[in-house]
Tab-separated table of C-alpha atoms and ligand atoms in Angstrom:
chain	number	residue	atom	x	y	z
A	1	UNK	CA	-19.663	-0.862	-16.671
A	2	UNK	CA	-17.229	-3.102	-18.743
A	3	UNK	CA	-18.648	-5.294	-21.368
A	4	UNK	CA	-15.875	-7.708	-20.462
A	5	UNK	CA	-17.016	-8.810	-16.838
A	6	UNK	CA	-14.172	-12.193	-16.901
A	7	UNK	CA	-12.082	-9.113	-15.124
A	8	UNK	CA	-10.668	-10.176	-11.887
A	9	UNK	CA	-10.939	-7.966	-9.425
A	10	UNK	CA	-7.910	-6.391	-6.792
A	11	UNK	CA	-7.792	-4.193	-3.803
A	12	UNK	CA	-5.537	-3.148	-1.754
A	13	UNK	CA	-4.821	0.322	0.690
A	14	UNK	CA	-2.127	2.124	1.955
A	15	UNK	CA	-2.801	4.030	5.491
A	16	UNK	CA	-2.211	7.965	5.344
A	17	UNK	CA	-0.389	7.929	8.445
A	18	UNK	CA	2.953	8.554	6.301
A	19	UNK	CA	4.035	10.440	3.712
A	20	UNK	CA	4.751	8.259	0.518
A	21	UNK	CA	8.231	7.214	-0.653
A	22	UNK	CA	10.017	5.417	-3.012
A	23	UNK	CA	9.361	2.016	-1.400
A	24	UNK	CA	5.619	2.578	-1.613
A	25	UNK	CA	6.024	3.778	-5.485
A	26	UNK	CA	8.606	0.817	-6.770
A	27	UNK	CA	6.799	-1.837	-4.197
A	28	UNK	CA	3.134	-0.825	-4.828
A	29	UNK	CA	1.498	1.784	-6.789
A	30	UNK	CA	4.303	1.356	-9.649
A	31	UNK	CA	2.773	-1.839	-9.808
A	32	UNK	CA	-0.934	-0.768	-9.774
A	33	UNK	CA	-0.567	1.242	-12.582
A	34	UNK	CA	0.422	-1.663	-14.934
A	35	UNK	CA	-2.716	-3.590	-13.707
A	36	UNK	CA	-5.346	-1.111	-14.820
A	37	UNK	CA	-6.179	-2.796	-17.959
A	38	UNK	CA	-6.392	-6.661	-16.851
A	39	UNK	CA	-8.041	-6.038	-13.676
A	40	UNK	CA	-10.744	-4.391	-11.835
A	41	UNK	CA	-9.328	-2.461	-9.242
A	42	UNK	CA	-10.187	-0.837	-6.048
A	43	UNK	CA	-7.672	1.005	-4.078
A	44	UNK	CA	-8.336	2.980	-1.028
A	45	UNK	CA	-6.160	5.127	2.344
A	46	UNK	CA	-7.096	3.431	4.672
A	47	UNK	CA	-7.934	6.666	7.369
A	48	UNK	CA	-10.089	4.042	9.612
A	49	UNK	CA	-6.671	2.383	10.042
A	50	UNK	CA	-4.463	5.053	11.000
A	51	UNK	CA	-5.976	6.358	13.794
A	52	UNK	CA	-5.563	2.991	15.579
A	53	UNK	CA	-1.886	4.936	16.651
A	54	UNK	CA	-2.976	8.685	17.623
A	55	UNK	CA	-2.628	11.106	14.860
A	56	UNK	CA	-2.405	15.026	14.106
A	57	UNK	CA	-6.134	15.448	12.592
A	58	UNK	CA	-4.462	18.243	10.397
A	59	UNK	CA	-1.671	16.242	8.967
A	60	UNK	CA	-4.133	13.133	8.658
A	61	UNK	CA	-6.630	15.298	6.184
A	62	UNK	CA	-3.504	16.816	4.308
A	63	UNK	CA	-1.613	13.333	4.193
A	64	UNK	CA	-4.707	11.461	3.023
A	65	UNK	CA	-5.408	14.263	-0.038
A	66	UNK	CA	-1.800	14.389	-0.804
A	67	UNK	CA	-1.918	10.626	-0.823
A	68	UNK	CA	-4.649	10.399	-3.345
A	69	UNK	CA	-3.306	13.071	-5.011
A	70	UNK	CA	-0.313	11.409	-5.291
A	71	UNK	CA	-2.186	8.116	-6.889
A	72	UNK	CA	-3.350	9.819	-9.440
A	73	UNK	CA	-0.253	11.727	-10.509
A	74	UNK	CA	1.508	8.211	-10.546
A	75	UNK	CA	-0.413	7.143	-13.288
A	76	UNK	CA	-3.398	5.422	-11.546
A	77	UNK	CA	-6.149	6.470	-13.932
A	78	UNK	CA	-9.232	7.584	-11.661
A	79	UNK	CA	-11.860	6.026	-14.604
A	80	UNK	CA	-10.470	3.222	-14.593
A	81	UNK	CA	-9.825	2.708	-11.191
A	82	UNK	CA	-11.689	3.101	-8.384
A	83	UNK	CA	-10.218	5.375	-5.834
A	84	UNK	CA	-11.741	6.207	-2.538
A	85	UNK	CA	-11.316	7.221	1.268
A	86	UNK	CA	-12.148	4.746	3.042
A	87	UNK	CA	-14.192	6.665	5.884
A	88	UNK	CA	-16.118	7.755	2.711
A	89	UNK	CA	-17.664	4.245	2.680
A	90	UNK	CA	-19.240	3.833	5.519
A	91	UNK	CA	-19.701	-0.165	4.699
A	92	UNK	CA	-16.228	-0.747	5.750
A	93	UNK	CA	-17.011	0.286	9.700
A	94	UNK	CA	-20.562	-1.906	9.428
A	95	UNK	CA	-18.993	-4.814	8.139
A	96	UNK	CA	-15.802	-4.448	10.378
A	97	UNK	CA	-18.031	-4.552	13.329
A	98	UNK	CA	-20.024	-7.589	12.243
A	99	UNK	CA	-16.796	-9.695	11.163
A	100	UNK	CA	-15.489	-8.432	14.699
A	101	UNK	CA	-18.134	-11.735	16.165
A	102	UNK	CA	-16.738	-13.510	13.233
A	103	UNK	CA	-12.764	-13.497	14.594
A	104	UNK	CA	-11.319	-15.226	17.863
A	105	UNK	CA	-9.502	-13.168	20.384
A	106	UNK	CA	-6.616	-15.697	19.995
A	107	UNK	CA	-6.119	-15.152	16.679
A	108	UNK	CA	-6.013	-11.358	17.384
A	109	UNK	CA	-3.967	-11.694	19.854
A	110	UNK	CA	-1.326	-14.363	17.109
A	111	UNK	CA	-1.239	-11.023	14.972
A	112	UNK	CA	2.778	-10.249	14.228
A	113	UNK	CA	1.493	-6.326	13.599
A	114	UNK	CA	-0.348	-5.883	16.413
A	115	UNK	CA	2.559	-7.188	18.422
A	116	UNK	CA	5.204	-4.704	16.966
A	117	UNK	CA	2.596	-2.193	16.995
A	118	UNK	CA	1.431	-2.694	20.902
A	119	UNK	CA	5.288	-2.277	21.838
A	120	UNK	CA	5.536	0.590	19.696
A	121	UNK	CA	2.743	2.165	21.262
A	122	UNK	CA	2.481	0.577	24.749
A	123	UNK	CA	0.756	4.379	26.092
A	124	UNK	CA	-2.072	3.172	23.414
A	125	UNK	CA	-2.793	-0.092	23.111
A	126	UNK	CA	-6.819	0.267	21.894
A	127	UNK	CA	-8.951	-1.684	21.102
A	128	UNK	CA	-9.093	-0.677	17.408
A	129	UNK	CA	-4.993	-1.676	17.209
A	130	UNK	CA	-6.341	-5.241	18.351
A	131	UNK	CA	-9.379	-5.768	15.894
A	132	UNK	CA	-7.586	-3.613	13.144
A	133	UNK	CA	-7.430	-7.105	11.030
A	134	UNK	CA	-11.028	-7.553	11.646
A	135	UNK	CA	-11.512	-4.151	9.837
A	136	UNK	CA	-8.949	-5.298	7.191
A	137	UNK	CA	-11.153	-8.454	6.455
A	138	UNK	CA	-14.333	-6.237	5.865
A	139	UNK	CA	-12.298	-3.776	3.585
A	140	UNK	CA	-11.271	-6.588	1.318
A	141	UNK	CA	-14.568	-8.789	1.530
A	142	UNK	CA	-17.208	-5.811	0.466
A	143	UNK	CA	-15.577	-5.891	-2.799
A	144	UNK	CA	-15.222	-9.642	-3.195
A	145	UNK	CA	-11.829	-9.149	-4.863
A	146	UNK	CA	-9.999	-12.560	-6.115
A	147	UNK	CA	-6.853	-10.542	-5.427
A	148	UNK	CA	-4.967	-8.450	-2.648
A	149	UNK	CA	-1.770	-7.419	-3.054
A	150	UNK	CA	0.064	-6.408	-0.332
A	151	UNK	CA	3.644	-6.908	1.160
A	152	UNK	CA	4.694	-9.433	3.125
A	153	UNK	CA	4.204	-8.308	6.063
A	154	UNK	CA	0.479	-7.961	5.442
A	155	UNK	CA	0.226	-11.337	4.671
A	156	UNK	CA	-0.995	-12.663	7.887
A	157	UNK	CA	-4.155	-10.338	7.625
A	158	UNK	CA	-5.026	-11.537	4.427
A	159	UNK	CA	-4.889	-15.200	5.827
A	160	UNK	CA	-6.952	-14.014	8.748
A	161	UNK	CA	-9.683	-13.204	6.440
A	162	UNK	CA	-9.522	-15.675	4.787
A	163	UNK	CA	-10.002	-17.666	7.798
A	164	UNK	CA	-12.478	-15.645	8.263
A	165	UNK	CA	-14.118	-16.719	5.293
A	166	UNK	CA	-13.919	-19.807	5.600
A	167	UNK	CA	-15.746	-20.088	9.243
A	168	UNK	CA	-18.830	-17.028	8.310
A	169	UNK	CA	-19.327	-19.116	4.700
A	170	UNK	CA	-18.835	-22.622	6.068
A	171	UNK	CA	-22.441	-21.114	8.867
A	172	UNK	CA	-23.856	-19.015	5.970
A	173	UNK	CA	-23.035	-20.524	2.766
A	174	UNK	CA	-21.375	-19.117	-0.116
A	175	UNK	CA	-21.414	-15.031	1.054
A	176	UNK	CA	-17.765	-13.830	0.628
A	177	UNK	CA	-15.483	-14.778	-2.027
A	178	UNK	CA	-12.176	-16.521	-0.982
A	179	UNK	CA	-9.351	-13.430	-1.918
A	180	UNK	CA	-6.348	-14.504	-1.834
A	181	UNK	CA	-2.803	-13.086	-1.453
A	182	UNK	CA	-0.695	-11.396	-4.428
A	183	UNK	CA	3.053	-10.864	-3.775
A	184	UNK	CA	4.509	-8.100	-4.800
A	185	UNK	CA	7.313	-8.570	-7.115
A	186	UNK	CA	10.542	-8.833	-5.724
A	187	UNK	CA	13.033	-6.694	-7.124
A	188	UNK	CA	10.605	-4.177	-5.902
A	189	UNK	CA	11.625	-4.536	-2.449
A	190	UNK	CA	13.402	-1.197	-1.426
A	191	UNK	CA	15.339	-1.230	1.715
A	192	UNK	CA	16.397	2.039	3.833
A	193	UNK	CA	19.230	3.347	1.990
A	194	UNK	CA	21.137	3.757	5.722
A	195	UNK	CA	20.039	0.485	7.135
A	196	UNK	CA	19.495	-1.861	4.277
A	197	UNK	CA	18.732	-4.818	6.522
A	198	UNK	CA	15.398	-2.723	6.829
A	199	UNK	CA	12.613	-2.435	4.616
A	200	UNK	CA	12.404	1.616	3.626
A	201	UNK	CA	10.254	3.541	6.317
A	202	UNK	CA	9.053	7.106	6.803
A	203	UNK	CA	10.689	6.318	10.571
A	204	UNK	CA	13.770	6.243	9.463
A	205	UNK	CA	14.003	9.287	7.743
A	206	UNK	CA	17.458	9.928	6.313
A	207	UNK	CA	17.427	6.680	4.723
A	208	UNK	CA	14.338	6.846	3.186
A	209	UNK	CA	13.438	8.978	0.194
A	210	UNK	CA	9.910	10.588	-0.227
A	211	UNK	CA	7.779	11.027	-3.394
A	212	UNK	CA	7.574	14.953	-2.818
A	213	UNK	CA	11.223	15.167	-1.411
A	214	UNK	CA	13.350	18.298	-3.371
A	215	UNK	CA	16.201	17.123	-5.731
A	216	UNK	CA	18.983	18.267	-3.703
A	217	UNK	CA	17.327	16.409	-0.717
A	218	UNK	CA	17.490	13.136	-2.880
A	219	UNK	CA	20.696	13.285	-4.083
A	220	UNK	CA	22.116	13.902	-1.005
A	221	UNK	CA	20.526	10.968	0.425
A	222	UNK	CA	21.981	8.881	-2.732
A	223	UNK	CA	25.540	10.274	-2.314
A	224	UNK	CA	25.643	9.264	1.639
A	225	UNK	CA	23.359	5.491	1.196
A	226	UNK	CA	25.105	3.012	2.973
A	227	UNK	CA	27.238	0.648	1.026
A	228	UNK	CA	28.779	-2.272	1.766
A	229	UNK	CA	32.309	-2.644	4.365
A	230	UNK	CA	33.568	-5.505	1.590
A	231	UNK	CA	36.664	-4.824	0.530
A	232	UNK	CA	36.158	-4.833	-3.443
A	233	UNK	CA	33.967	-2.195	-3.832
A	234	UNK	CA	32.673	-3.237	-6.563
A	235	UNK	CA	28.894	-2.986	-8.122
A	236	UNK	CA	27.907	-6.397	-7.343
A	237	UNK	CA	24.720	-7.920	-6.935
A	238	UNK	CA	24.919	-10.046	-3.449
A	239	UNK	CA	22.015	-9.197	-1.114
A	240	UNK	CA	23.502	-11.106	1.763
A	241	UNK	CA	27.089	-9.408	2.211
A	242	UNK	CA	26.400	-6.490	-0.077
A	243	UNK	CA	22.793	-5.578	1.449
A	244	UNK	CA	23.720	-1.661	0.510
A	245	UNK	CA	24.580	-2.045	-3.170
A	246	UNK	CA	22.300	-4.692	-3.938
A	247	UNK	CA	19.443	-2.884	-2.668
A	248	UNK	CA	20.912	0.517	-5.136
A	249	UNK	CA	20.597	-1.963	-7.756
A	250	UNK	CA	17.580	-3.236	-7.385
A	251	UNK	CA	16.418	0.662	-7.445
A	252	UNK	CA	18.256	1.308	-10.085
A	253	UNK	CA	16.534	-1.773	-12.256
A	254	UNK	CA	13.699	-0.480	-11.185
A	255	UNK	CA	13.588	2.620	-12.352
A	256	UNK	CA	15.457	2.399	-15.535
A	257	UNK	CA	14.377	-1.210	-16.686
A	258	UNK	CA	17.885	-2.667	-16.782
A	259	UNK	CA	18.687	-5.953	-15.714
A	260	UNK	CA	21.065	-6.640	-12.616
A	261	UNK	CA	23.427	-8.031	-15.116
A	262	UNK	CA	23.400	-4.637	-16.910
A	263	UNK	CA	24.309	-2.854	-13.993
A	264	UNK	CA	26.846	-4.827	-13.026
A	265	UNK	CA	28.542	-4.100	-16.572
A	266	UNK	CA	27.415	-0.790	-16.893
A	267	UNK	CA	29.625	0.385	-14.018
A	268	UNK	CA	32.195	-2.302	-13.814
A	269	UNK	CA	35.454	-0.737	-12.578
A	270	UNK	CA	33.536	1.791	-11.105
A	271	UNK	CA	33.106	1.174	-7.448
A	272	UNK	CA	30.841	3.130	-5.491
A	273	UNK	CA	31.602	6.881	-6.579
A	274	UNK	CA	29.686	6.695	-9.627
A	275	UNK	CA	26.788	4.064	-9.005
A	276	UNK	CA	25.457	5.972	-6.174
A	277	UNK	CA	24.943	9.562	-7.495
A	278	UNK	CA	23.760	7.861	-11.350
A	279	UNK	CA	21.255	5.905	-8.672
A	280	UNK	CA	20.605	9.719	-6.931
A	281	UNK	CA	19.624	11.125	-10.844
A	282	UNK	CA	17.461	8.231	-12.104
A	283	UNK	CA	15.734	8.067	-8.914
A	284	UNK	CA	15.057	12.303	-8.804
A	285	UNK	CA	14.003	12.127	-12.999
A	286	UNK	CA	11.411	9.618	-11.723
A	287	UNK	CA	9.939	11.458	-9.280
A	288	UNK	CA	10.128	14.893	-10.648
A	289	UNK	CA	7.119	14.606	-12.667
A	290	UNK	CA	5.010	12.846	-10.088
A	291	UNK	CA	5.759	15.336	-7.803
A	292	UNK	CA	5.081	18.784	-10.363
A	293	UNK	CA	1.460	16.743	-11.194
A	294	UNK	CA	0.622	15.945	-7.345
A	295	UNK	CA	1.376	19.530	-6.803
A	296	UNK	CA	-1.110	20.789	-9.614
A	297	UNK	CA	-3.239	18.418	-8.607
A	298	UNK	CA	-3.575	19.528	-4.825
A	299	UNK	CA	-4.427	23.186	-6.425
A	300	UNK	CA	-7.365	22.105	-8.224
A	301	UNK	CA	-9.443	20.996	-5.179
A	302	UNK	CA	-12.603	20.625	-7.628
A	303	UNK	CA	-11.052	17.921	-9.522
A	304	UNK	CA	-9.873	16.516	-6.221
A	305	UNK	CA	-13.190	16.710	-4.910
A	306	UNK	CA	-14.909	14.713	-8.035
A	307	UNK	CA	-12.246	12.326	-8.042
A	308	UNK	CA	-12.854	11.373	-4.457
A	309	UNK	CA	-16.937	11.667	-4.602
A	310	UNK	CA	-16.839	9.612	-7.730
A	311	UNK	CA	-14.712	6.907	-5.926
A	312	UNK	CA	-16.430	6.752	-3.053
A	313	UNK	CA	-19.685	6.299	-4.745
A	314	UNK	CA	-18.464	3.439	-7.103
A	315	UNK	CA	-17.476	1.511	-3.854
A	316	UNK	CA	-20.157	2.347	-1.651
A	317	UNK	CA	-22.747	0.856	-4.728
A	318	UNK	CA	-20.303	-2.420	-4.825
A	319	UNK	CA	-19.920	-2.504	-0.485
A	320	UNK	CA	-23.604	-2.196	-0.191
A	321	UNK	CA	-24.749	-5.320	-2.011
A	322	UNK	CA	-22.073	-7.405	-0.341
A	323	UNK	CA	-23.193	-5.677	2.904
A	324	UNK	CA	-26.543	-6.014	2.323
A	325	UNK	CA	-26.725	-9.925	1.633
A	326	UNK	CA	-24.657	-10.012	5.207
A	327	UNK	CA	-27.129	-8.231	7.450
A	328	UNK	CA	-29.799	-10.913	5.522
A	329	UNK	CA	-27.779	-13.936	6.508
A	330	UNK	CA	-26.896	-13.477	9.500
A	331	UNK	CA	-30.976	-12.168	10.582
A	332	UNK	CA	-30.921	-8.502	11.131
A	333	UNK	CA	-34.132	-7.209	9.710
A	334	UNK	CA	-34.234	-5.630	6.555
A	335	UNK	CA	-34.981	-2.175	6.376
A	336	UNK	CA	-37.265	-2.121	3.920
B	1	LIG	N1	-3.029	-2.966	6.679
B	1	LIG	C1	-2.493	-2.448	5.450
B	1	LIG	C2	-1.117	-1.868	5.715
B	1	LIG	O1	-0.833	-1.443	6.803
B	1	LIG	C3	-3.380	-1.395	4.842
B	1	LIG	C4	-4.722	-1.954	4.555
B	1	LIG	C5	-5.867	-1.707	5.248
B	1	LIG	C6	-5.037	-2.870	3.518
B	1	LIG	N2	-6.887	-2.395	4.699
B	1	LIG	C7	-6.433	-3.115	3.646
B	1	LIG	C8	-4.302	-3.486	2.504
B	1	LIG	C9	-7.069	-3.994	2.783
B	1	LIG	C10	-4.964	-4.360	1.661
B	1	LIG	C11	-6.337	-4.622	1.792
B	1	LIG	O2	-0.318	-1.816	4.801
C-alpha cells in the first residue's frame, strides 16, 4: 500500500443495466479520473443492482465487461484504482442482508427511486427494488469511504445510510464511518439533447449520445439537438428559456475547457448552424479514442480478466475486515 495513508477514501458505482454515454463520462467517470492521485478510490457496476428490474443475462455480462472496459479506457488507472464487479465481492450481499434489520420499512417505502422505479415496473415490483438502498448502504460502508459521489438523484440513498449509520453505531459504537455526499460538479450536468428539461438517459435514445456510438451517429444527433423556440437565436447561456443551447454549451465547456463566456464569443453572430455541428466534432474527437481503447481492450480478455480478479480481491481484503467486525458486534459467532 501507499506510504501516505492521510488519503481519503471515495466510492461510488454505476449499474450495467445501460450502455454508457456522454452524461455518465462528463458527469462521472471524467471526474474520477482527475481524483486518482488525492484519493483512494473504489469504483464498482453495480450487477447486484440491476437485476432489481429484469434483465437479458447476455447483455448484462457483455454490458458489465464493456462497462469496465470502458473505465479503464477513460483513463481510470486500474493500479491505482480499485475496480471491481460487485457480485465478485460477495461482502456486499452479507452486509446488505444484515443492514436490511438495520433500515425501517417506512423509510423504504419514503425512497423517491423506488417510487419512479415501482411505476416503471409495476409487473415487478420485488422485493430487491424495495431494499435496493439497503444494499447501497452496505456497498458504501464495507469500504468506510469519507466520500460518495453520486448525482443528485442518488442523494437520498446516501442519506439513508447515513441514517443508517447513525442508528447501527449509536447500538454498536463506532463500526461504520459516517460517508458523506460529494456533488458532482455542475457544468457537468448533461441533459438529453431532444428533451433538455431531462437529464441524458439511455431511454431516450435519440437524444442521448453513447460512449461507443459511430461518428456519423453522433453528429447526426448534434446537427438535429433541440434548440431553443427564442427568437434570437443566438449562442447564449440561459438555462431557463434556452434549456437546448445552454445545455450544448455546457458540453461544449466540457469537453474543450472553455469558459461559457468563451463560447458565447467564440460563435457570436453565429446562431445555431455552426454551434451545433462544432458541438457534434468536439464531442466525436472525445470519444473516438475511448472508444478504439475499449474496443482493444474487450479483445484482450486476459488483461480483462486480471484487471477484474485484481479488483475484486483488493475489495474483498478491505469488505472483509469491515464485515468481519459487524458479524462480531452484532453476536454471530465467529468462525474461527
Ligand atoms: N444506485 C446507484 C445508481 O443507480 C448505483 C450505486 C449502487 C451506487 N451502489 C452504490 C453509487 C454505492 C454509489 C455508491 O446510480
Amino acid at each position: 500500500m501507499e506510504a501516505n495513508t492521510v488519503k481519503k477514501t471515495m466510492l461510488s458505482g454505476i449499474q450495467p443495466s445501460g450502455d454508457l454515454h456522454l452524461g455518465n463520462y462528463l458527469g462521472a467517470i471524467k471526474n474520477w479520473v482527475g481524483r486518482t492521485e488525492a484519493f483512494d478510490c473504489f469504483y464498482f457496476m453495480a450487477d447486484l443492482h440491476a437485476i432489481t428490474v429484469r434483465q437479458n443475462p447476455a447483455d448484462l455480462r457483455r454490458r458489465t465487461l464493456t462497462q469496465l472496459a470502458q473505465y479503464v479506457a477513460c483513463g481510470l488507472d486500474p493500479e491505482k484504482n480499485t475496480l471491481f464487479i460487485q457480485s465478485h465481492v460477495r461482502q456486499h450481499a452479507e452486509l446488505g442482508w444484515v443492514l436490511n434489520c438495520y433500515t425501517m420499512f417506512g423509510e423504504l417505502s419514503r425512497m423517491t427511486q423506488f417510487k419512479d422505479k415501482s411505476a416503471k415496473h409495476a409487473d415487478n415490483i420485488n422485493g430487491g427494488l424495495f431494499t435496493y438502498p439497503s444494499l447501497m448502504a452496505a456497498d458504501i460502508l464495507l469500504y468506510q469511504p469519507d466520500f460518495v459521489p453520486v448525482g443528485a438523484d442518488q442523494k437520498q440513498h446516501v442519506e439513508l445510510t447515513r441514517n443508517i449509520v447513525q442508528r447501527f453505531n449509536g447500538v454498536y459504537g463506532e463500526v461504520f464511518k459516517m460517508p458523506e455526499f460529494y456533488s458532482t460538479k455542475e457544468g457537468a450536468r448533461v441533459m438529453c439533447l431532444t428533451t433538455p428539461e431531462n437529464k441524458m438517459s439511455k431511454s431516450a435514445p435519440e437524444g442521448c449520445v453513447f460512449l461507443m456510438e459511430k461518428p456519423e451517429d453522433i453528429a447526426r444527433k448534434f446537427k438535429r439537438a433541440v434548440t431553443d423556440s427564442d427568437t434570437e437565436r443566438c449562442v447564449r447561456y440561459d438555462p431557463e428559456n434556452k434549456p437546448g443551447v445552454s445545455n450544448l454549451m455546457n458540453i461544449y465547456a466540457a469537453v474543450t475547457g472553455m469558459s461559457l463566456d468563451e463560447i458565447e464569443r467564440a460563435f457570436e453572430g453565429q446562431g445555431y448552424g455552426r454551434f451545433k455541428p462544432a458541438v457534434g466534432e468536439a464531442v466525436i474527437e472525445l470519444l473516438r479514442p475511448i472508444r478504439e481503447e475499449t474496443e482493444r481492450i474487450l479483445k484482450d480478455k486476459a488483461y480483462l480478466e486480471s484487471v477484474y480478479k485484481n479488483g475484486a480481491e483488493r475489495a474483498a481484503y478491505v469488505a472483509e475486515k469491515t464485515l468481519r467486525k459487524v458479524y462480531k458486534k452484532i453476536g454471530f459467532v465467529p468462525r474461527g
